[in-house]
Amino acid sequence: MRRGNQSCLTEIVFLGFSDFQSMQALLFLLVLIFYLVALIGNSLILIITVAEPTLHTPMYFFLRNLSFLEIGYTTTIIPKTLEHLLSENQTISFVGCGIQMYFFILFGITECCLLSVMAFDRYVAICKPLQYSCIMSPKECALLAAISWAIGSLVALGQSISIFTLPYCGPNRISHFFCDILPVLRLATTDTFKNEVAVATVTVFFILVPFLLILLSYMLIIATILRMPSAKNRHKAFSTCSSHLIVVSLFYGTVTFTYIRPKSVYSLDSDRILSLLYTVVTPSFNPIIYSLRNKEIKAAFKKSIARKEGLP
């Protein structure tokens, strides 16, 4: 199929980090290490929180969802990136690009929703402790998780269909290492204003709104904690929220600067570095943050090791 002198696309070429040829081996090693840490760390959290009955609580139910999500998020992008860092053929099929973008949006939007649900869980635990078991029942937790995944799925499906039904009959190179929304949209050989408005709308409703809900939850949590008479209780309440707060800060810090920053400060180099942070680095830090700052997970891990070694 042809339009003028341009052939319609069957594949997309990633320029990725081709301008850092001398650093390809180092980049490969660093990305591989972070990917393995993310994969092993999140898998361990999944296994431990499923195997240990004392961790069958709402907080760890949502943490299991987050760990599964992080495994999917990194696996959608990183294996292909590692392949491209070792190969001169840095291409992906047009259909493969659509599939990658679908799962990237699915996991990204679901994580935004899930982090806000986790903040709500902490709000109920600290501000309404007597009603916690009723509000955060297993049925309600499953419903909140299902809604998060459903929102992610629907947004991903809608965005992927609207983007990949546009005509692409021009250049096929993008200065990125995966099929992110805006770099792919720039390849379309038609007006993409409506699509850009749709992307902006999704950003506001499914990235900013969950973030504002998280902020509201923590404002109410902090207000409640400061009214506690016991310093021990205040410290305990803060410690149950600290891991989640760090994860939220890491995730939203990079995502917000990537997708909501003004065009005047946009650059391809900073975009690729930020994308590396939220697709590789942040998912590898999350299991470390939750395991190092959580006595229950550390105790469950030690118990599972002792059980395997046959110790009492």
Tab-separated table of N, CA and C in Angstrom, residues 97-190:
chain	number	residue	atom	x	y	z
A	97	CYS	N	4.337	-3.284	18.210
A	97	CYS	CA	4.348	-1.958	18.842
A	97	CYS	C	2.999	-1.670	19.492
A	98	GLY	N	1.920	-2.017	18.790
A	98	GLY	CA	0.582	-1.813	19.340
A	98	GLY	C	0.353	-2.636	20.595
A	99	ILE	N	0.830	-3.894	20.580
A	99	ILE	CA	0.685	-4.763	21.752
A	99	ILE	C	1.493	-4.217	22.924
A	100	GLN	N	2.728	-3.776	22.641
A	100	GLN	CA	3.575	-3.221	23.703
A	100	GLN	C	2.930	-1.978	24.316
A	101	MET	N	2.399	-1.094	23.465
A	101	MET	CA	1.766	0.114	23.989
A	101	MET	C	0.541	-0.220	24.821
A	102	TYR	N	-0.251	-1.205	24.380
A	102	TYR	CA	-1.446	-1.592	25.145
A	102	TYR	C	-1.068	-1.992	26.566
A	103	PHE	N	-0.087	-2.893	26.702
A	103	PHE	CA	0.280	-3.378	28.035
A	103	PHE	C	0.991	-2.305	28.848
A	104	PHE	N	1.743	-1.430	28.184
A	104	PHE	CA	2.391	-0.322	28.881
A	104	PHE	C	1.339	0.594	29.518
A	105	ILE	N	0.302	0.931	28.757
A	105	ILE	CA	-0.769	1.789	29.283
A	105	ILE	C	-1.563	1.044	30.355
A	106	LEU	N	-1.867	-0.230	30.087
A	106	LEU	CA	-2.627	-1.039	31.049
A	106	LEU	C	-1.951	-1.046	32.412
A	107	PHE	N	-0.672	-1.406	32.454
A	107	PHE	CA	0.035	-1.496	33.735
A	107	PHE	C	0.253	-0.119	34.359
A	108	GLY	N	0.521	0.893	33.529
A	108	GLY	CA	0.756	2.238	34.051
A	108	GLY	C	-0.473	2.844	34.694
A	109	ILE	N	-1.623	2.787	34.009
A	109	ILE	CA	-2.869	3.352	34.556
A	109	ILE	C	-3.345	2.542	35.753
A	110	THR	N	-3.230	1.217	35.671
A	110	THR	CA	-3.631	0.376	36.801
A	110	THR	C	-2.803	0.703	38.044
A	111	GLU	N	-1.501	0.959	37.858
A	111	GLU	CA	-0.655	1.299	39.003
A	111	GLU	C	-1.092	2.618	39.642
A	112	CYS	N	-1.444	3.603	38.823
A	112	CYS	CA	-1.931	4.880	39.374
A	112	CYS	C	-3.164	4.653	40.239
A	113	CYS	N	-4.107	3.857	39.734
A	113	CYS	CA	-5.338	3.576	40.480
A	113	CYS	C	-5.048	2.760	41.731
A	114	LEU	N	-4.176	1.765	41.594
A	114	LEU	CA	-3.868	0.884	42.717
A	114	LEU	C	-3.154	1.626	43.845
A	115	LEU	N	-2.260	2.539	43.494
A	115	LEU	CA	-1.572	3.329	44.526
A	115	LEU	C	-2.555	4.201	45.306
A	116	SER	N	-3.588	4.712	44.621
A	116	SER	CA	-4.606	5.506	45.324
A	116	SER	C	-5.463	4.614	46.220
A	117	VAL	N	-5.745	3.382	45.773
A	117	VAL	CA	-6.486	2.420	46.601
A	117	VAL	C	-5.675	2.061	47.848
A	118	MET	N	-4.370	1.887	47.682
A	118	MET	CA	-3.503	1.574	48.822
A	118	MET	C	-3.464	2.727	49.814
A	119	ALA	N	-3.503	3.953	49.313
A	119	ALA	CA	-3.558	5.119	50.200
A	119	ALA	C	-4.880	5.135	50.964
A	120	PHE	N	-5.978	4.778	50.279
A	120	PHE	CA	-7.294	4.706	50.933
A	120	PHE	C	-7.285	3.641	52.026
A	121	ASP	N	-6.634	2.517	51.757
A	121	ASP	CA	-6.515	1.449	52.751
A	121	ASP	C	-5.808	1.950	54.009
A	122	ARG	N	-4.716	2.706	53.833
A	122	ARG	CA	-3.993	3.264	54.976
A	122	ARG	C	-4.839	4.300	55.712
A	123	TYR	N	-5.637	5.083	54.945
A	123	TYR	CA	-6.525	6.075	55.557
A	123	TYR	C	-7.541	5.395	56.473
A	124	VAL	N	-8.173	4.345	55.973
A	124	VAL	CA	-9.184	3.636	56.773
A	124	VAL	C	-8.531	2.997	57.999
A	125	ALA	N	-7.336	2.389	57.816
A	125	ALA	CA	-6.654	1.708	58.922
A	125	ALA	C	-6.304	2.670	60.048
A	126	ILE	N	-5.920	3.898	59.712
A	126	ILE	CA	-5.455	4.851	60.724
A	126	ILE	C	-6.575	5.770	61.211
A	127	CYS	N	-7.422	6.213	60.304
A	127	CYS	CA	-8.465	7.184	60.675
A	127	CYS	C	-9.771	6.535	61.122
A	128	LYS	N	-10.041	5.303	60.670
A	128	LYS	CA	-11.280	4.615	61.037
A	128	LYS	C	-10.971	3.167	61.443
A	129	PRO	N	-10.117	2.969	62.439
A	129	PRO	CA	-9.663	1.602	62.787
A	129	PRO	C	-10.785	0.663	63.203
A	130	LEU	N	-11.825	1.181	63.886
A	130	LEU	CA	-12.917	0.332	64.348
A	130	LEU	C	-13.784	-0.171	63.201
A	131	GLN	N	-13.769	0.554	62.076
A	131	GLN	CA	-14.580	0.163	60.913
A	131	GLN	C	-13.742	-0.518	59.828
A	132	TYR	N	-12.447	-0.705	60.107
A	132	TYR	CA	-11.528	-1.197	59.074
A	132	TYR	C	-11.941	-2.552	58.501
A	133	SER	N	-12.206	-3.516	59.371
A	133	SER	CA	-12.530	-4.867	58.904
A	133	SER	C	-13.808	-4.899	58.088
A	134	CYS	N	-14.708	-3.968	58.371
A	134	CYS	CA	-15.974	-3.901	57.624
A	134	CYS	C	-15.770	-3.226	56.268
A	135	ILE	N	-15.085	-2.071	56.279
A	135	ILE	CA	-14.881	-1.314	55.033
A	135	ILE	C	-13.947	-2.052	54.093
A	136	MET	N	-12.853	-2.595	54.644
A	136	MET	CA	-11.847	-3.280	53.818
A	136	MET	C	-11.996	-4.794	53.939
A	137	SER	N	-13.196	-5.280	53.743
A	137	SER	CA	-13.452	-6.722	53.754
A	137	SER	C	-12.827	-7.357	52.508
A	138	PRO	N	-12.608	-8.671	52.513
A	138	PRO	CA	-12.044	-9.326	51.323
A	138	PRO	C	-12.822	-9.032	50.047
A	139	LYS	N	-14.147	-8.985	50.157
A	139	LYS	CA	-14.988	-8.694	48.989
A	139	LYS	C	-14.732	-7.286	48.468
A	140	GLU	N	-14.652	-6.315	49.386
A	140	GLU	CA	-14.423	-4.922	48.976
A	140	GLU	C	-13.022	-4.736	48.402
A	141	CYS	N	-12.040	-5.412	48.984
A	141	CYS	CA	-10.660	-5.328	48.473
A	141	CYS	C	-10.584	-5.882	47.051
A	142	ALA	N	-11.221	-7.034	46.828
A	142	ALA	CA	-11.233	-7.635	45.495
A	142	ALA	C	-11.925	-6.712	44.495
A	143	LEU	N	-12.995	-6.055	44.938
A	143	LEU	CA	-13.722	-5.134	44.063
A	143	LEU	C	-12.860	-3.934	43.693
A	144	LEU	N	-12.160	-3.350	44.676
A	144	LEU	CA	-11.301	-2.188	44.417
A	144	LEU	C	-10.158	-2.548	43.471
A	145	ALA	N	-9.563	-3.727	43.673
A	145	ALA	CA	-8.488	-4.171	42.782
A	145	ALA	C	-9.021	-4.413	41.377
A	146	ALA	N	-10.202	-5.042	41.283
A	146	ALA	CA	-10.808	-5.330	39.977
A	146	ALA	C	-11.135	-4.039	39.231
A	147	ILE	N	-11.619	-3.029	39.951
A	147	ILE	CA	-11.931	-1.734	39.327
A	147	ILE	C	-10.654	-1.097	38.786
A	148	SER	N	-9.574	-1.176	39.554
A	148	SER	CA	-8.288	-0.617	39.104
A	148	SER	C	-7.826	-1.272	37.807
A	149	TRP	N	-7.886	-2.613	37.780
A	149	TRP	CA	-7.474	-3.342	36.576
A	149	TRP	C	-8.416	-3.070	35.407
A	150	ALA	N	-9.718	-2.941	35.688
A	150	ALA	CA	-10.699	-2.681	34.627
A	150	ALA	C	-10.469	-1.302	34.003
A	151	ILE	N	-10.202	-0.306	34.852
A	151	ILE	CA	-9.923	1.043	34.340
A	151	ILE	C	-8.683	1.007	33.459
A	152	GLY	N	-7.624	0.354	33.939
A	152	GLY	CA	-6.398	0.238	33.146
A	152	GLY	C	-6.644	-0.438	31.810
A	153	SER	N	-7.420	-1.528	31.820
A	153	SER	CA	-7.707	-2.275	30.588
A	153	SER	C	-8.496	-1.439	29.588
A	154	LEU	N	-9.533	-0.752	30.068
A	154	LEU	CA	-10.389	0.038	29.178
A	154	LEU	C	-9.640	1.230	28.590
A	155	VAL	N	-8.854	1.923	29.438
A	155	VAL	CA	-8.080	3.068	28.944
A	155	VAL	C	-7.048	2.601	27.923
A	156	ALA	N	-6.363	1.496	28.220
A	156	ALA	CA	-5.351	0.961	27.310
A	156	ALA	C	-5.973	0.562	25.971
A	157	LEU	N	-7.137	-0.087	26.042
A	157	LEU	CA	-7.809	-0.513	24.810
A	157	LEU	C	-8.238	0.687	23.976
A	158	GLY	N	-8.853	1.670	24.638
A	158	GLY	CA	-9.311	2.868	23.931
A	158	GLY	C	-8.173	3.651	23.295
A	159	GLN	N	-7.105	3.869	24.051
A	159	GLN	CA	-5.959	4.618	23.531
A	159	GLN	C	-5.263	3.862	22.399
A	160	SER	N	-5.061	2.560	22.576
A	160	SER	CA	-4.362	1.765	21.551
A	160	SER	C	-5.146	1.736	20.241
A	161	ILE	N	-6.453	1.542	20.332
A	161	ILE	CA	-7.273	1.504	19.117
A	161	ILE	C	-7.260	2.852	18.411
A	162	SER	N	-7.442	3.944	19.188
A	162	SER	CA	-7.497	5.275	18.571
A	162	SER	C	-6.159	5.666	17.936
A	163	ILE	N	-5.055	5.219	18.515
A	163	ILE	CA	-3.727	5.569	17.989
A	163	ILE	C	-3.357	4.701	16.793
A	164	PHE	N	-3.621	3.406	16.871
A	164	PHE	CA	-3.153	2.501	15.817
A	164	PHE	C	-4.140	2.319	14.667
A	165	THR	N	-5.249	3.045	14.700
A	165	THR	CA	-6.121	3.087	13.521
A	165	THR	C	-5.857	4.339	12.678
A	166	LEU	N	-4.905	5.169	13.106
A	166	LEU	CA	-4.483	6.323	12.307
A	166	LEU	C	-3.614	5.840	11.134
A	167	PRO	N	-3.512	6.629	10.055
A	167	PRO	CA	-2.619	6.241	8.954
A	167	PRO	C	-1.154	6.513	9.311
A	168	TYR	N	-0.328	5.514	9.078
A	168	TYR	CA	1.114	5.647	9.297
A	168	TYR	C	1.819	5.288	7.987
A	169	CYS	N	2.005	6.273	7.153
A	169	CYS	CA	2.586	6.025	5.830
A	169	CYS	C	3.779	6.936	5.563
A	170	GLY	N	4.503	7.277	6.622
A	170	GLY	CA	5.658	8.157	6.473
A	170	GLY	C	6.879	7.579	7.153
A	171	PRO	N	7.648	8.407	7.861
A	171	PRO	CA	8.857	7.942	8.563
A	171	PRO	C	8.511	6.875	9.601
A	172	ASN	N	9.456	5.998	9.885
A	172	ASN	CA	9.194	4.912	10.841
A	172	ASN	C	10.208	4.873	11.985
A	173	ARG	N	10.895	5.994	12.242
A	173	ARG	CA	11.907	6.040	13.296
A	173	ARG	C	11.434	6.893	14.465
A	174	ILE	N	11.613	6.376	15.671
A	174	ILE	CA	11.289	7.162	16.868
A	174	ILE	C	12.507	7.219	17.776
A	175	SER	N	12.733	8.378	18.385
A	175	SER	CA	13.886	8.572	19.278
A	175	SER	C	13.536	8.112	20.683
A	176	HIS	N	13.271	6.822	20.783
A	176	HIS	CA	12.895	6.235	22.066
A	176	HIS	C	13.318	4.774	22.062
A	177	PHE	N	13.134	4.083	23.212
A	177	PHE	CA	13.512	2.673	23.264
A	177	PHE	C	12.305	1.762	23.438
A	178	PHE	N	11.090	2.333	23.452
A	178	PHE	CA	9.870	1.525	23.431
A	178	PHE	C	8.738	2.358	22.830
A	179	CYS	N	7.596	1.715	22.612
A	179	CYS	CA	6.473	2.375	21.935
A	179	CYS	C	5.658	3.208	22.917
A	180	ASP	N	6.195	4.351	23.287
A	180	ASP	CA	5.482	5.300	24.130
A	180	ASP	C	4.473	6.062	23.261
A	181	ILE	N	3.476	6.641	23.895
A	181	ILE	CA	2.340	7.215	23.157
A	181	ILE	C	2.748	8.357	22.234
A	182	LEU	N	3.357	9.400	22.794
A	182	LEU	CA	3.630	10.601	21.997
A	182	LEU	C	4.648	10.374	20.885
A	183	PRO	N	5.752	9.643	21.122
A	183	PRO	CA	6.678	9.370	20.020
A	183	PRO	C	6.018	8.636	18.852
A	184	VAL	N	5.126	7.683	19.143
A	184	VAL	CA	4.432	6.956	18.077
A	184	VAL	C	3.449	7.871	17.364
A	185	LEU	N	2.729	8.689	18.112
A	185	LEU	CA	1.763	9.619	17.505
A	185	LEU	C	2.424	10.546	16.493
A	186	ARG	N	3.682	10.921	16.744
A	186	ARG	CA	4.377	11.834	15.834
A	186	ARG	C	4.633	11.207	14.466
A	187	LEU	N	4.522	9.882	14.367
A	187	LEU	CA	4.725	9.208	13.088
A	187	LEU	C	3.466	9.206	12.217
A	188	ALA	N	2.323	9.525	12.814
A	188	ALA	CA	1.057	9.477	12.067
A	188	ALA	C	1.057	10.524	10.950
A	189	THR	N	0.532	10.126	9.799
A	189	THR	CA	0.489	11.034	8.645
A	189	THR	C	-0.895	11.658	8.536
A	190	THR	N	-1.366	12.192	9.640
A	190	THR	CA	-2.650	12.896	9.686
A	190	THR	C	-2.642	13.801	10.909
